[in-house]
mmCIF file of C-alpha atoms and ligand atoms in Angstrom:
data_model
loop_
_atom_site.group_PDB
_atom_site.id
_atom_site.type_symbol
_atom_site.label_atom_id
_atom_site.label_comp_id
_atom_site.label_asym_id
_atom_site.label_seq_id
_atom_site.Cartn_x
_atom_site.Cartn_y
_atom_site.Cartn_z
ATOM 1 C CA MET A 1 -153.706 -21.394 -60.857
ATOM 2 C CA LEU A 2 -150.404 -19.541 -61.170
ATOM 3 C CA VAL A 3 -147.983 -20.723 -63.853
ATOM 4 C CA GLN A 4 -144.423 -19.459 -64.275
ATOM 5 C CA ALA A 5 -143.746 -17.720 -67.596
ATOM 6 C CA GLU A 6 -141.036 -20.217 -68.591
ATOM 7 C CA SER A 7 -143.318 -23.252 -67.996
ATOM 8 C CA LEU A 8 -146.107 -21.648 -69.955
ATOM 9 C CA LYS A 9 -143.733 -20.897 -72.839
ATOM 10 C CA ARG A 10 -142.547 -24.539 -72.844
ATOM 11 C CA ILE A 11 -146.121 -25.843 -72.932
ATOM 12 C CA VAL A 12 -147.329 -23.438 -75.619
ATOM 13 C CA SER A 13 -144.314 -23.986 -77.876
ATOM 14 C CA ALA A 14 -144.651 -27.793 -77.549
ATOM 15 C CA ILE A 15 -148.318 -27.568 -78.622
ATOM 16 C CA LEU A 16 -147.430 -25.263 -81.519
ATOM 17 C CA GLU A 17 -144.705 -27.652 -82.685
ATOM 18 C CA LYS A 18 -147.260 -30.465 -82.690
ATOM 19 C CA GLY A 19 -149.317 -28.162 -84.913
ATOM 20 C CA GLY A 20 -146.518 -28.183 -87.505
ATOM 21 C CA SER A 21 -144.523 -25.070 -86.557
ATOM 22 C CA SER A 22 -140.739 -25.150 -86.719
ATOM 23 C CA ASN A 23 -138.920 -24.947 -83.398
ATOM 24 C CA ASN A 24 -138.089 -21.318 -84.135
ATOM 25 C CA GLU A 25 -141.659 -20.341 -85.038
ATOM 26 C CA SER A 26 -143.133 -22.075 -82.003
ATOM 27 C CA GLN A 27 -140.664 -20.175 -79.760
ATOM 28 C CA VAL A 28 -141.494 -16.824 -81.392
ATOM 29 C CA VAL A 29 -145.268 -17.319 -81.088
ATOM 30 C CA ALA A 30 -145.070 -18.735 -77.540
ATOM 31 C CA ASP A 31 -142.806 -15.875 -76.464
ATOM 32 C CA HIS A 32 -145.233 -13.294 -77.898
ATOM 33 C CA LEU A 33 -148.251 -14.889 -76.185
ATOM 34 C CA VAL A 34 -146.560 -15.279 -72.800
ATOM 35 C CA ARG A 35 -145.218 -11.720 -72.952
ATOM 36 C CA ALA A 36 -148.817 -10.553 -73.540
ATOM 37 C CA ASN A 37 -149.811 -12.418 -70.357
ATOM 38 C CA LEU A 38 -146.863 -10.929 -68.474
ATOM 39 C CA ALA A 39 -147.988 -7.457 -69.608
ATOM 40 C CA GLY A 40 -151.429 -8.224 -68.141
ATOM 41 C CA HIS A 41 -153.168 -8.653 -71.518
ATOM 42 C CA ASP A 42 -154.548 -12.136 -70.941
ATOM 43 C CA SER A 43 -156.972 -11.483 -73.789
ATOM 44 C CA HIS A 44 -154.000 -11.724 -76.186
ATOM 45 C CA GLY A 45 -151.977 -14.315 -74.323
ATOM 46 C CA VAL A 46 -151.940 -18.098 -74.170
ATOM 47 C CA GLY A 47 -155.767 -18.138 -74.057
ATOM 48 C CA MET A 48 -155.641 -17.597 -77.838
ATOM 49 C CA LEU A 49 -154.004 -20.996 -78.350
ATOM 50 C CA PRO A 50 -157.223 -23.086 -78.596
ATOM 51 C CA PHE A 51 -158.464 -20.706 -81.305
ATOM 52 C CA TYR A 52 -155.207 -21.129 -83.234
ATOM 53 C CA VAL A 53 -155.548 -24.927 -82.997
ATOM 54 C CA LYS A 54 -159.068 -24.642 -84.410
ATOM 55 C CA MET A 55 -157.777 -22.437 -87.243
ATOM 56 C CA LEU A 56 -154.953 -24.893 -88.032
ATOM 57 C CA LYS A 57 -157.475 -27.731 -88.238
ATOM 58 C CA SER A 58 -159.712 -25.633 -90.535
ATOM 59 C CA GLU A 59 -156.714 -24.756 -92.746
ATOM 60 C CA LEU A 60 -157.273 -21.060 -92.144
ATOM 61 C CA LEU A 61 -153.859 -20.659 -90.496
ATOM 62 C CA PHE A 62 -150.635 -21.975 -92.024
ATOM 63 C CA PRO A 63 -147.477 -22.627 -90.024
ATOM 64 C CA ASN A 64 -143.961 -21.663 -91.158
ATOM 65 C CA GLN A 65 -144.840 -18.785 -93.481
ATOM 66 C CA GLU A 66 -142.542 -15.896 -94.301
ATOM 67 C CA PRO A 67 -143.843 -12.453 -95.249
ATOM 68 C CA GLN A 68 -143.732 -12.109 -99.008
ATOM 69 C CA MET A 69 -142.590 -8.755 -100.371
ATOM 70 C CA GLU A 70 -145.357 -7.663 -102.740
ATOM 71 C CA LYS A 71 -144.049 -4.202 -103.636
ATOM 72 C CA THR A 72 -141.123 -2.060 -102.644
ATOM 73 C CA ASN A 73 -140.358 1.420 -103.801
ATOM 74 C CA GLY A 74 -138.032 3.779 -101.938
ATOM 75 C CA SER A 75 -139.274 3.775 -98.360
ATOM 76 C CA ILE A 76 -142.393 1.732 -99.073
ATOM 77 C CA MET A 77 -142.553 -1.957 -98.232
ATOM 78 C CA MET A 78 -145.725 -3.991 -98.813
ATOM 79 C CA PHE A 79 -145.892 -7.535 -97.467
ATOM 80 C CA ASP A 80 -148.332 -10.416 -97.685
ATOM 81 C CA GLY A 81 -148.392 -12.548 -94.532
ATOM 82 C CA LYS A 82 -149.811 -15.593 -96.380
ATOM 83 C CA ARG A 83 -152.128 -16.468 -93.466
ATOM 84 C CA GLY A 84 -149.099 -17.320 -91.355
ATOM 85 C CA TYR A 85 -148.939 -16.849 -87.566
ATOM 86 C CA GLY A 86 -149.099 -13.056 -87.234
ATOM 87 C CA GLN A 87 -146.630 -13.133 -84.342
ATOM 88 C CA ALA A 88 -144.038 -14.708 -86.666
ATOM 89 C CA VAL A 89 -144.681 -12.938 -89.994
ATOM 90 C CA GLY A 90 -145.257 -9.647 -88.151
ATOM 91 C CA LYS A 91 -141.906 -9.940 -86.399
ATOM 92 C CA MET A 92 -140.084 -10.729 -89.646
ATOM 93 C CA ALA A 93 -141.768 -7.888 -91.575
ATOM 94 C CA MET A 94 -140.861 -5.470 -88.752
ATOM 95 C CA GLU A 95 -137.223 -6.663 -88.806
ATOM 96 C CA GLN A 96 -136.970 -5.870 -92.520
ATOM 97 C CA ALA A 97 -138.681 -2.496 -92.074
ATOM 98 C CA ILE A 98 -136.341 -1.561 -89.192
ATOM 99 C CA GLU A 99 -133.300 -2.502 -91.276
ATOM 100 C CA LYS A 100 -134.467 -0.261 -94.133
ATOM 101 C CA CYS A 101 -135.365 2.589 -91.765
ATOM 102 C CA ARG A 102 -131.785 2.747 -90.510
ATOM 103 C CA GLU A 103 -130.831 4.090 -93.980
ATOM 104 C CA THR A 104 -133.946 5.953 -95.077
ATOM 105 C CA GLY A 105 -135.146 7.433 -91.772
ATOM 106 C CA LEU A 106 -138.760 6.723 -92.686
ATOM 107 C CA VAL A 107 -140.498 3.525 -93.765
ATOM 108 C CA LEU A 108 -144.109 2.857 -94.580
ATOM 109 C CA MET A 109 -144.566 -0.873 -94.116
ATOM 110 C CA THR A 110 -147.841 -2.653 -94.707
ATOM 111 C CA LEU A 111 -148.584 -6.274 -93.912
ATOM 112 C CA ARG A 112 -151.765 -7.798 -95.263
ATOM 113 C CA ASN A 113 -153.288 -11.241 -94.962
ATOM 114 C CA SER A 114 -151.559 -12.119 -91.729
ATOM 115 C CA HIS A 115 -153.297 -14.378 -89.227
ATOM 116 C CA HIS A 116 -153.887 -12.822 -85.761
ATOM 117 C CA LEU A 117 -150.987 -10.435 -84.991
ATOM 118 C CA GLY A 118 -151.632 -10.713 -81.256
ATOM 119 C CA ARG A 119 -150.632 -7.853 -78.987
ATOM 120 C CA ILE A 120 -149.699 -4.971 -81.313
ATOM 121 C CA GLY A 121 -147.528 -3.449 -78.567
ATOM 122 C CA THR A 122 -145.004 -6.211 -79.297
ATOM 123 C CA TYR A 123 -144.231 -4.543 -82.665
ATOM 124 C CA GLY A 124 -143.959 -1.156 -80.955
ATOM 125 C CA GLU A 125 -141.471 -2.740 -78.519
ATOM 126 C CA GLN A 126 -139.531 -4.126 -81.481
ATOM 127 C CA SER A 127 -139.092 -0.626 -82.928
ATOM 128 C CA ILE A 128 -138.301 0.849 -79.504
ATOM 129 C CA GLU A 129 -135.510 -1.748 -79.095
ATOM 130 C CA ALA A 130 -134.049 -0.464 -82.375
ATOM 131 C CA GLY A 131 -134.266 3.153 -81.099
ATOM 132 C CA MET A 132 -137.115 3.967 -83.471
ATOM 133 C CA VAL A 133 -140.538 5.537 -83.269
ATOM 134 C CA SER A 134 -143.505 3.672 -84.740
ATOM 135 C CA MET A 135 -147.210 3.966 -85.399
ATOM 136 C CA HIS A 136 -149.416 0.993 -86.186
ATOM 137 C CA PHE A 137 -153.020 0.943 -87.420
ATOM 138 C CA VAL A 138 -154.548 -2.509 -87.663
ATOM 139 C CA ASN A 139 -157.892 -3.814 -88.898
ATOM 140 C CA VAL A 140 -159.473 -7.227 -88.525
ATOM 141 C CA THR A 141 -161.177 -9.134 -91.335
ATOM 142 C CA ASP A 142 -162.361 -12.677 -92.128
ATOM 143 C CA HIS A 143 -164.394 -12.350 -88.943
ATOM 144 C CA PHE A 144 -167.830 -10.983 -88.216
ATOM 145 C CA PRO A 145 -167.931 -7.477 -86.719
ATOM 146 C CA LEU A 146 -167.916 -6.981 -82.939
ATOM 147 C CA VAL A 147 -168.087 -3.229 -82.305
ATOM 148 C CA ALA A 148 -171.009 -0.872 -82.903
ATOM 149 C CA PRO A 149 -170.308 2.498 -84.579
ATOM 150 C CA TYR A 150 -171.207 5.559 -82.462
ATOM 151 C CA ARG A 151 -174.985 6.068 -82.599
ATOM 152 C CA GLY A 152 -175.399 2.538 -83.993
ATOM 153 C CA SER A 153 -176.907 -0.484 -82.276
ATOM 154 C CA ASP A 154 -175.176 -3.448 -83.885
ATOM 155 C CA ALA A 155 -171.620 -4.470 -84.711
ATOM 156 C CA ARG A 156 -170.031 -3.087 -87.897
ATOM 157 C CA PHE A 157 -166.257 -3.413 -87.338
ATOM 158 C CA SER A 158 -163.801 -5.106 -85.038
ATOM 159 C CA THR A 159 -161.708 -3.946 -82.084
ATOM 160 C CA ASN A 160 -159.188 -2.429 -84.551
ATOM 161 C CA PRO A 161 -156.060 -1.678 -82.483
ATOM 162 C CA ILE A 162 -153.682 1.284 -82.693
ATOM 163 C CA CYS A 163 -150.181 1.349 -81.251
ATOM 164 C CA LEU A 164 -147.851 4.355 -80.884
ATOM 165 C CA ALA A 165 -144.307 3.795 -79.646
ATOM 166 C CA MET A 166 -141.531 6.172 -78.545
ATOM 167 C CA PRO A 167 -138.170 5.049 -77.127
ATOM 168 C CA GLY A 168 -137.358 5.851 -73.528
ATOM 169 C CA THR A 169 -134.275 7.436 -71.970
ATOM 170 C CA LYS A 170 -132.023 6.526 -69.029
ATOM 171 C CA LYS A 171 -134.550 8.144 -66.672
ATOM 172 C CA GLN A 172 -137.840 7.439 -68.461
ATOM 173 C CA SER A 173 -139.118 4.098 -69.732
ATOM 174 C CA PRO A 174 -140.458 3.977 -73.317
ATOM 175 C CA VAL A 175 -143.892 5.422 -73.982
ATOM 176 C CA LEU A 176 -146.058 2.705 -75.499
ATOM 177 C CA LEU A 177 -149.712 3.394 -76.186
ATOM 178 C CA ASP A 178 -151.218 0.122 -77.361
ATOM 179 C CA MET A 179 -154.985 -0.047 -77.420
ATOM 180 C CA ALA A 180 -158.084 -1.449 -78.996
ATOM 181 C CA THR A 181 -160.370 1.265 -80.401
ATOM 182 C CA SER A 182 -163.248 -0.399 -78.569
ATOM 183 C CA ARG A 183 -163.644 0.254 -74.840
ATOM 184 C CA ILE A 184 -162.465 -3.341 -74.298
ATOM 185 C CA ALA A 185 -160.961 -6.063 -76.482
ATOM 186 C CA LEU A 186 -163.196 -9.091 -77.200
ATOM 187 C CA GLY A 187 -160.768 -11.233 -75.210
ATOM 188 C CA LYS A 188 -161.632 -9.216 -72.093
ATOM 189 C CA ALA A 189 -165.257 -10.356 -72.463
ATOM 190 C CA ARG A 190 -163.925 -13.931 -72.912
ATOM 191 C CA VAL A 191 -161.911 -13.628 -69.693
ATOM 192 C CA ALA A 192 -164.987 -12.249 -67.841
ATOM 193 C CA ILE A 193 -167.184 -15.087 -69.191
ATOM 194 C CA ASN A 194 -164.582 -17.685 -68.168
ATOM 195 C CA LYS A 195 -164.335 -16.158 -64.680
ATOM 196 C CA ASN A 196 -168.106 -15.715 -64.395
ATOM 197 C CA GLU A 197 -167.760 -11.966 -63.794
ATOM 198 C CA THR A 198 -169.904 -9.011 -64.927
ATOM 199 C CA LEU A 199 -168.557 -6.054 -66.903
ATOM 200 C CA GLU A 200 -168.411 -2.395 -65.852
ATOM 201 C CA ASP A 201 -170.969 0.035 -67.295
ATOM 202 C CA GLY A 202 -170.624 1.225 -70.877
ATOM 203 C CA LEU A 203 -168.536 -1.611 -72.325
ATOM 204 C CA VAL A 204 -171.148 -3.669 -74.196
ATOM 205 C CA LEU A 205 -174.593 -3.267 -75.762
ATOM 206 C CA ASP A 206 -177.237 -5.984 -75.817
ATOM 207 C CA HIS A 207 -178.927 -7.203 -79.014
ATOM 208 C CA LYS A 208 -181.285 -4.213 -78.914
ATOM 209 C CA GLY A 209 -178.434 -1.704 -78.669
ATOM 210 C CA GLN A 210 -179.127 -1.082 -74.956
ATOM 211 C CA PRO A 211 -176.245 -0.783 -72.420
ATOM 212 C CA SER A 212 -175.514 -4.084 -70.646
ATOM 213 C CA ASN A 213 -173.095 -5.486 -68.033
ATOM 214 C CA ASN A 214 -173.376 -9.070 -69.233
ATOM 215 C CA PRO A 215 -170.203 -10.295 -71.059
ATOM 216 C CA GLY A 216 -172.438 -13.153 -72.258
ATOM 217 C CA VAL A 217 -173.805 -10.870 -75.012
ATOM 218 C CA MET A 218 -170.452 -11.539 -76.732
ATOM 219 C CA ALA A 219 -170.505 -15.320 -76.081
ATOM 220 C CA GLY A 220 -172.129 -16.107 -79.419
ATOM 221 C CA TYR A 221 -169.013 -14.757 -81.146
ATOM 222 C CA LEU A 222 -166.630 -16.683 -78.884
ATOM 223 C CA TYR A 223 -168.450 -19.980 -78.464
ATOM 224 C CA PRO A 224 -170.863 -20.221 -81.426
ATOM 225 C CA GLU A 225 -171.226 -23.985 -80.867
ATOM 226 C CA LYS A 226 -172.978 -23.395 -77.504
ATOM 227 C CA GLU A 227 -176.753 -23.342 -77.706
ATOM 228 C CA ASP A 228 -177.591 -21.329 -74.560
ATOM 229 C CA ASN A 229 -175.789 -18.089 -75.478
ATOM 230 C CA PRO A 230 -177.776 -14.849 -75.005
ATOM 231 C CA PRO A 231 -178.655 -13.029 -78.274
ATOM 232 C CA LEU A 232 -175.612 -11.315 -79.849
ATOM 233 C CA GLY A 233 -174.735 -7.840 -78.656
ATOM 234 C CA ALA A 234 -171.802 -5.544 -79.482
ATOM 235 C CA LEU A 235 -168.789 -3.856 -77.900
ATOM 236 C CA THR A 236 -168.791 -0.044 -77.723
ATOM 237 C CA PRO A 237 -166.118 2.191 -79.331
ATOM 238 C CA LEU A 238 -163.832 4.117 -76.975
ATOM 239 C CA GLY A 239 -164.522 7.837 -76.616
ATOM 240 C CA GLU A 240 -167.788 7.707 -78.562
ATOM 241 C CA TYR A 241 -167.424 9.251 -82.056
ATOM 242 C CA LYS A 242 -163.665 9.870 -81.612
ATOM 243 C CA GLY A 243 -162.872 6.197 -81.063
ATOM 244 C CA TYR A 244 -165.316 5.289 -83.800
ATOM 245 C CA GLY A 245 -163.388 7.634 -86.140
ATOM 246 C CA LEU A 246 -160.062 6.011 -85.166
ATOM 247 C CA ALA A 247 -161.514 2.536 -85.747
ATOM 248 C CA LEU A 248 -162.666 3.615 -89.194
ATOM 249 C CA PHE A 249 -159.138 4.844 -89.951
ATOM 250 C CA CYS A 250 -157.806 1.397 -88.982
ATOM 251 C CA GLU A 251 -160.031 0.079 -91.791
ATOM 252 C CA LEU A 252 -158.843 2.816 -94.165
ATOM 253 C CA PHE A 253 -155.111 2.669 -93.341
ATOM 254 C CA GLY A 254 -154.742 -0.948 -92.178
ATOM 255 C CA GLY A 255 -157.341 -2.474 -94.498
ATOM 256 C CA VAL A 256 -157.313 -0.324 -97.640
ATOM 257 C CA LEU A 257 -153.694 0.860 -97.951
ATOM 258 C CA SER A 258 -152.292 -2.613 -97.191
ATOM 259 C CA GLY A 259 -154.397 -4.066 -100.005
ATOM 260 C CA GLY A 260 -155.892 -6.525 -97.517
ATOM 261 C CA GLY A 261 -159.410 -5.074 -97.556
ATOM 262 C CA THR A 262 -161.897 -3.951 -94.960
ATOM 263 C CA ILE A 263 -164.581 -5.725 -92.944
ATOM 264 C CA GLN A 264 -167.333 -4.512 -95.343
ATOM 265 C CA PRO A 265 -169.769 -7.387 -95.977
ATOM 266 C CA GLY A 266 -168.749 -7.895 -99.622
ATOM 267 C CA ASN A 267 -165.445 -9.346 -98.386
ATOM 268 C CA ILE A 268 -165.286 -12.992 -97.329
ATOM 269 C CA ARG A 269 -165.720 -13.913 -93.601
ATOM 270 C CA ARG A 270 -164.840 -17.438 -92.472
ATOM 271 C CA ASP A 271 -164.899 -17.074 -88.670
ATOM 272 C CA SER A 272 -161.148 -16.711 -88.686
ATOM 273 C CA ILE A 273 -159.002 -13.622 -87.936
ATOM 274 C CA ILE A 274 -156.937 -11.818 -90.502
ATOM 275 C CA ASN A 275 -155.055 -8.722 -89.372
ATOM 276 C CA ASN A 276 -153.856 -6.093 -91.842
ATOM 277 C CA MET A 277 -151.323 -3.650 -90.432
ATOM 278 C CA PHE A 278 -150.214 -0.201 -91.585
ATOM 279 C CA THR A 279 -146.915 0.761 -89.916
ATOM 280 C CA LEU A 280 -144.999 4.025 -90.085
ATOM 281 C CA LEU A 281 -141.484 3.672 -88.784
ATOM 282 C CA ILE A 282 -139.364 6.749 -88.084
ATOM 283 C CA ASN A 283 -135.700 6.948 -87.205
ATOM 284 C CA PRO A 284 -135.604 10.008 -84.906
ATOM 285 C CA VAL A 285 -131.859 10.458 -85.542
ATOM 286 C CA LYS A 286 -132.808 11.811 -88.972
ATOM 287 C CA LEU A 287 -135.105 14.443 -87.464
ATOM 288 C CA VAL A 288 -133.811 15.826 -84.185
ATOM 289 C CA ASP A 289 -130.801 15.964 -81.913
ATOM 290 C CA ILE A 290 -131.101 12.850 -79.727
ATOM 291 C CA PRO A 291 -129.921 14.332 -76.365
ATOM 292 C CA TRP A 292 -132.436 17.163 -76.872
ATOM 293 C CA MET A 293 -135.193 14.642 -77.716
ATOM 294 C CA GLN A 294 -134.404 12.644 -74.585
ATOM 295 C CA HIS A 295 -134.443 15.791 -72.455
ATOM 296 C CA GLU A 296 -137.878 16.741 -73.843
ATOM 297 C CA ILE A 297 -139.246 13.211 -73.307
ATOM 298 C CA GLU A 298 -138.077 13.272 -69.693
ATOM 299 C CA GLU A 299 -139.445 16.774 -69.044
ATOM 300 C CA ILE A 300 -142.889 16.240 -70.576
ATOM 301 C CA THR A 301 -143.447 12.840 -68.972
ATOM 302 C CA SER A 302 -142.307 14.073 -65.568
ATOM 303 C CA PHE A 303 -144.519 17.173 -65.957
ATOM 304 C CA CYS A 304 -147.500 14.812 -66.496
ATOM 305 C CA LYS A 305 -146.540 12.493 -63.641
ATOM 306 C CA LYS A 306 -146.177 15.390 -61.192
ATOM 307 C CA SER A 307 -149.842 16.312 -61.526
ATOM 308 C CA PRO A 308 -151.250 15.767 -58.004
ATOM 309 C CA PRO A 309 -153.289 12.550 -58.199
ATOM 310 C CA ALA A 310 -157.048 12.959 -57.843
ATOM 311 C CA ASP A 311 -156.945 9.758 -55.750
ATOM 312 C CA PRO A 312 -153.744 9.518 -53.649
ATOM 313 C CA GLU A 313 -153.735 5.758 -54.216
ATOM 314 C CA GLU A 314 -153.596 6.207 -57.989
ATOM 315 C CA PRO A 315 -150.683 8.334 -59.249
ATOM 316 C CA VAL A 316 -150.509 9.563 -62.848
ATOM 317 C CA LEU A 317 -148.963 6.962 -65.131
ATOM 318 C CA ILE A 318 -147.432 7.050 -68.593
ATOM 319 C CA ALA A 319 -148.699 4.706 -71.323
ATOM 320 C CA GLY A 320 -146.722 1.480 -70.946
ATOM 321 C CA ASP A 321 -146.432 1.771 -67.144
ATOM 322 C CA PRO A 322 -149.376 -0.548 -66.315
ATOM 323 C CA GLU A 323 -147.828 -3.311 -68.449
ATOM 324 C CA ARG A 324 -144.377 -2.815 -66.876
ATOM 325 C CA LEU A 325 -145.847 -2.982 -63.372
ATOM 326 C CA LYS A 326 -147.834 -6.099 -64.237
ATOM 327 C CA GLU A 327 -144.787 -7.765 -65.782
ATOM 328 C CA GLN A 328 -142.752 -7.211 -62.646
ATOM 329 C CA GLU A 329 -145.501 -8.719 -60.502
ATOM 330 C CA ARG A 330 -146.165 -11.699 -62.795
ATOM 331 C CA LYS A 331 -142.478 -12.516 -63.263
ATOM 332 C CA GLU A 332 -142.267 -12.834 -59.490
ATOM 333 C CA ASN A 333 -145.565 -14.577 -58.724
ATOM 334 C CA GLY A 334 -146.432 -16.382 -61.951
ATOM 335 C CA ILE A 335 -149.198 -15.854 -64.506
ATOM 336 C CA PRO A 336 -152.775 -16.549 -63.378
ATOM 337 C CA VAL A 337 -154.499 -19.009 -65.737
ATOM 338 C CA ASP A 338 -158.182 -19.627 -65.003
ATOM 339 C CA LYS A 339 -159.636 -23.143 -65.028
ATOM 340 C CA THR A 340 -161.571 -22.764 -68.273
ATOM 341 C CA THR A 341 -158.585 -21.391 -70.170
ATOM 342 C CA TRP A 342 -156.293 -24.143 -68.806
ATOM 343 C CA GLU A 343 -158.826 -26.794 -69.811
ATOM 344 C CA GLN A 344 -159.081 -25.262 -73.303
ATOM 345 C CA ILE A 345 -155.268 -25.319 -73.645
ATOM 346 C CA LEU A 346 -155.181 -28.995 -72.600
ATOM 347 C CA GLU A 347 -157.923 -29.808 -75.111
ATOM 348 C CA GLY A 348 -156.046 -27.893 -77.832
ATOM 349 C CA GLY A 349 -152.895 -29.913 -77.082
ATOM 350 C CA GLU A 350 -154.851 -33.178 -77.165
ATOM 351 C CA THR A 351 -156.359 -32.272 -80.540
ATOM 352 C CA LEU A 352 -152.829 -32.041 -81.937
ATOM 353 C CA GLY A 353 -151.656 -35.257 -80.266
ATOM 354 C CA LEU A 354 -150.060 -34.034 -77.033
ATOM 355 C CA SER A 355 -151.592 -35.803 -74.044
ATOM 356 C CA ARG A 356 -152.756 -34.019 -70.878
ATOM 357 C CA ILE A 357 -150.171 -35.946 -68.878
ATOM 358 C CA GLU A 358 -147.355 -34.791 -71.169
ATOM 359 C CA ILE A 359 -148.552 -31.174 -70.877
ATOM 360 C CA GLU A 360 -149.008 -31.336 -67.082
ATOM 361 C CA LYS A 361 -145.452 -32.730 -66.788
ATOM 362 C CA MET A 362 -144.082 -29.616 -68.518
ATOM 363 C CA ASN A 363 -145.568 -27.341 -65.855
HETATM 364 P P1 NAD B 1 -155.736 -1.281 -72.205
HETATM 365 O O1 NAD B 1 -157.014 -0.521 -72.200
HETATM 366 O O2 NAD B 1 -155.445 -2.143 -71.050
HETATM 367 O O3 NAD B 1 -154.515 -0.253 -72.327
HETATM 368 C C1 NAD B 1 -154.459 0.642 -73.405
HETATM 369 C C2 NAD B 1 -153.259 1.570 -73.277
HETATM 370 O O4 NAD B 1 -153.491 2.485 -72.214
HETATM 371 C C3 NAD B 1 -151.938 0.875 -72.923
HETATM 372 O O5 NAD B 1 -150.924 1.450 -73.702
HETATM 373 C C4 NAD B 1 -151.711 1.198 -71.435
HETATM 374 O O6 NAD B 1 -150.341 1.295 -71.106
HETATM 375 C C5 NAD B 1 -152.373 2.548 -71.341
HETATM 376 N N1 NAD B 1 -152.873 2.809 -69.994
HETATM 377 C C6 NAD B 1 -153.675 2.005 -69.234
HETATM 378 N N2 NAD B 1 -153.937 2.596 -68.049
HETATM 379 C C7 NAD B 1 -153.296 3.787 -68.053
HETATM 380 C C8 NAD B 1 -153.188 4.869 -67.124
HETATM 381 N N3 NAD B 1 -153.796 4.836 -65.939
HETATM 382 N N4 NAD B 1 -152.442 5.923 -67.457
HETATM 383 C C9 NAD B 1 -151.805 5.996 -68.645
HETATM 384 N N5 NAD B 1 -151.877 5.010 -69.587
HETATM 385 C C10 NAD B 1 -152.617 3.928 -69.283
HETATM 386 O O7 NAD B 1 -155.600 -2.137 -73.562
HETATM 387 P P2 NAD B 1 -156.758 -2.620 -74.575
HETATM 388 O O8 NAD B 1 -157.289 -1.464 -75.334
HETATM 389 O O9 NAD B 1 -157.710 -3.459 -73.820
HETATM 390 O O10 NAD B 1 -155.923 -3.547 -75.570
HETATM 391 C C11 NAD B 1 -155.385 -4.781 -75.106
HETATM 392 C C12 NAD B 1 -154.510 -5.417 -76.121
HETATM 393 O O11 NAD B 1 -155.300 -5.970 -77.148
HETATM 394 C C13 NAD B 1 -153.492 -4.536 -76.813
HETATM 395 O O12 NAD B 1 -152.232 -5.127 -76.658
HETATM 396 C C14 NAD B 1 -153.907 -4.559 -78.297
HETATM 397 O O13 NAD B 1 -152.823 -4.514 -79.208
HETATM 398 C C15 NAD B 1 -154.590 -5.877 -78.378
HETATM 399 N N6 NAD B 1 -155.555 -5.972 -79.499
HETATM 400 C C16 NAD B 1 -155.216 -6.703 -80.583
HETATM 401 C C17 NAD B 1 -156.126 -6.865 -81.617
HETATM 402 C C18 NAD B 1 -155.784 -7.658 -82.843
HETATM 403 O O14 NAD B 1 -156.616 -7.768 -83.729
HETATM 404 N N7 NAD B 1 -154.628 -8.224 -82.966
HETATM 405 C C19 NAD B 1 -157.382 -6.253 -81.552
HETATM 406 C C20 NAD B 1 -157.669 -5.495 -80.424
HETATM 407 C C21 NAD B 1 -156.764 -5.359 -79.387
#
C-alpha cells in the first residue's frame, strides 16, 4: 500500500506518544523515520517502530532523554545519550555541536550510549543546513554481530555506518555520502524477507561462509522467535578489505573514542541496539573563501556528472542524488509500506494501547 508521508508521521508519532514520549520527541522521531522512508531507506524508516516498541517494553530504550555532557574541553564535546531515542538525543547533541562550531570552526563531538540513531544522513543534513561540513563514524553495540570481516566466514561486527556531508551551492545540491560499511544494511535483508524476494550476488554469506542469495540467512537475527529460520549467515563488507577497514575504524572512532565501547564479546549484548557516534564538524568559513569553495564544488561535481554514462539510461550521479530523486517521487505518490511491515506497525501500536481501528483512522 501507498501511505502519504503526513499520515505516516501522524500514525508513528501517536504510537510513540503511547510509548511515553513527549509530543515533541514523538514528532522528532516520527519525522526522522518518515524522512528515511522518503529518501528511499525503508530499512531505517517506520519499519523500525515495532523494534522500538519491543525495546521500550524490555526497558532497553528510555523515552524523553537529553544528551548528558560528560566532558567538554575547547572544541571537544562528549555526550552520553542515556539509552534515549537516538533520533532525539542525536539531534540535540548535533544542535549543541553546531552552535559551538560557529565560534570555534572545528568541533569533535562524540555521543555514546544512544539507542538506534537511525539514518545517519539526517545528522549530515543537520550540519549542511547550518552551512557546515561533517563526518560521522558510528558503531553498533549491545547487539550480536552481523557482518563478516574480509576473509572471515562469520559475523564479527555490525553494519557500522559512515556519513560525510558537504553543503551545496545555488547550482549544486549538497553532497551527502551516507552508507553502511556492509554491502547492504540489515534492514535491506528484512525488507527482502518481508517482500519474499531474493538478494543480488555477493551481499550475504550462509552459515558456512559461502555466498548466498537468500535474505533468510539473516532472519535469525531479525526474528529470533521464529523456529523455521535457516542457520545464521552474515552480511559482507563493502569493497572487501577496504570496507572491512572502514568498519573497524567505526569501532575505533565511534566505539573507543566516544567511551561507549566496541562490539568485542567482552562487552554486554542484550539484543538491543546502541549506537556510538564520532562526529567531526567543520565550519568552512574558517578555512576557505566561500565563493571560491562553491565554485570548486560546482566545477568538480559537474566534471563528474559530465562523464558519458556507460549506460545511457543511467547518468552519473552525486552522492545524495538518489535520495533526492526518491523523495520527490514519494512525496508525490506516497510511501510504499508492505503488508508485513504494516501489520507489525499495527501490532506495535496495539501493544502500547492504540487500537488498529484508531490507527487505520489516522491514515
Ligand atoms: P545506499 O547503498 O543506498 O547508499 C549509500 C550512499 O551512496 C548514499 O549516500 C547514496 O546517495 C550514494 N549513492 C547511491 N547510488 C549512487 C550512485 N549511483 N552514484 C553516486 N552515489 C550514489 O545506503 P546503505 O549503505 O544501504 O545505507 C542505508 C542507510 O542505513 C543509511 O542512511 C545509513 O546511515 C543507515 N545505517 C544506519 C545504521 C545504524 O546503526 N544507525 C547502520 C547501518 C546503516
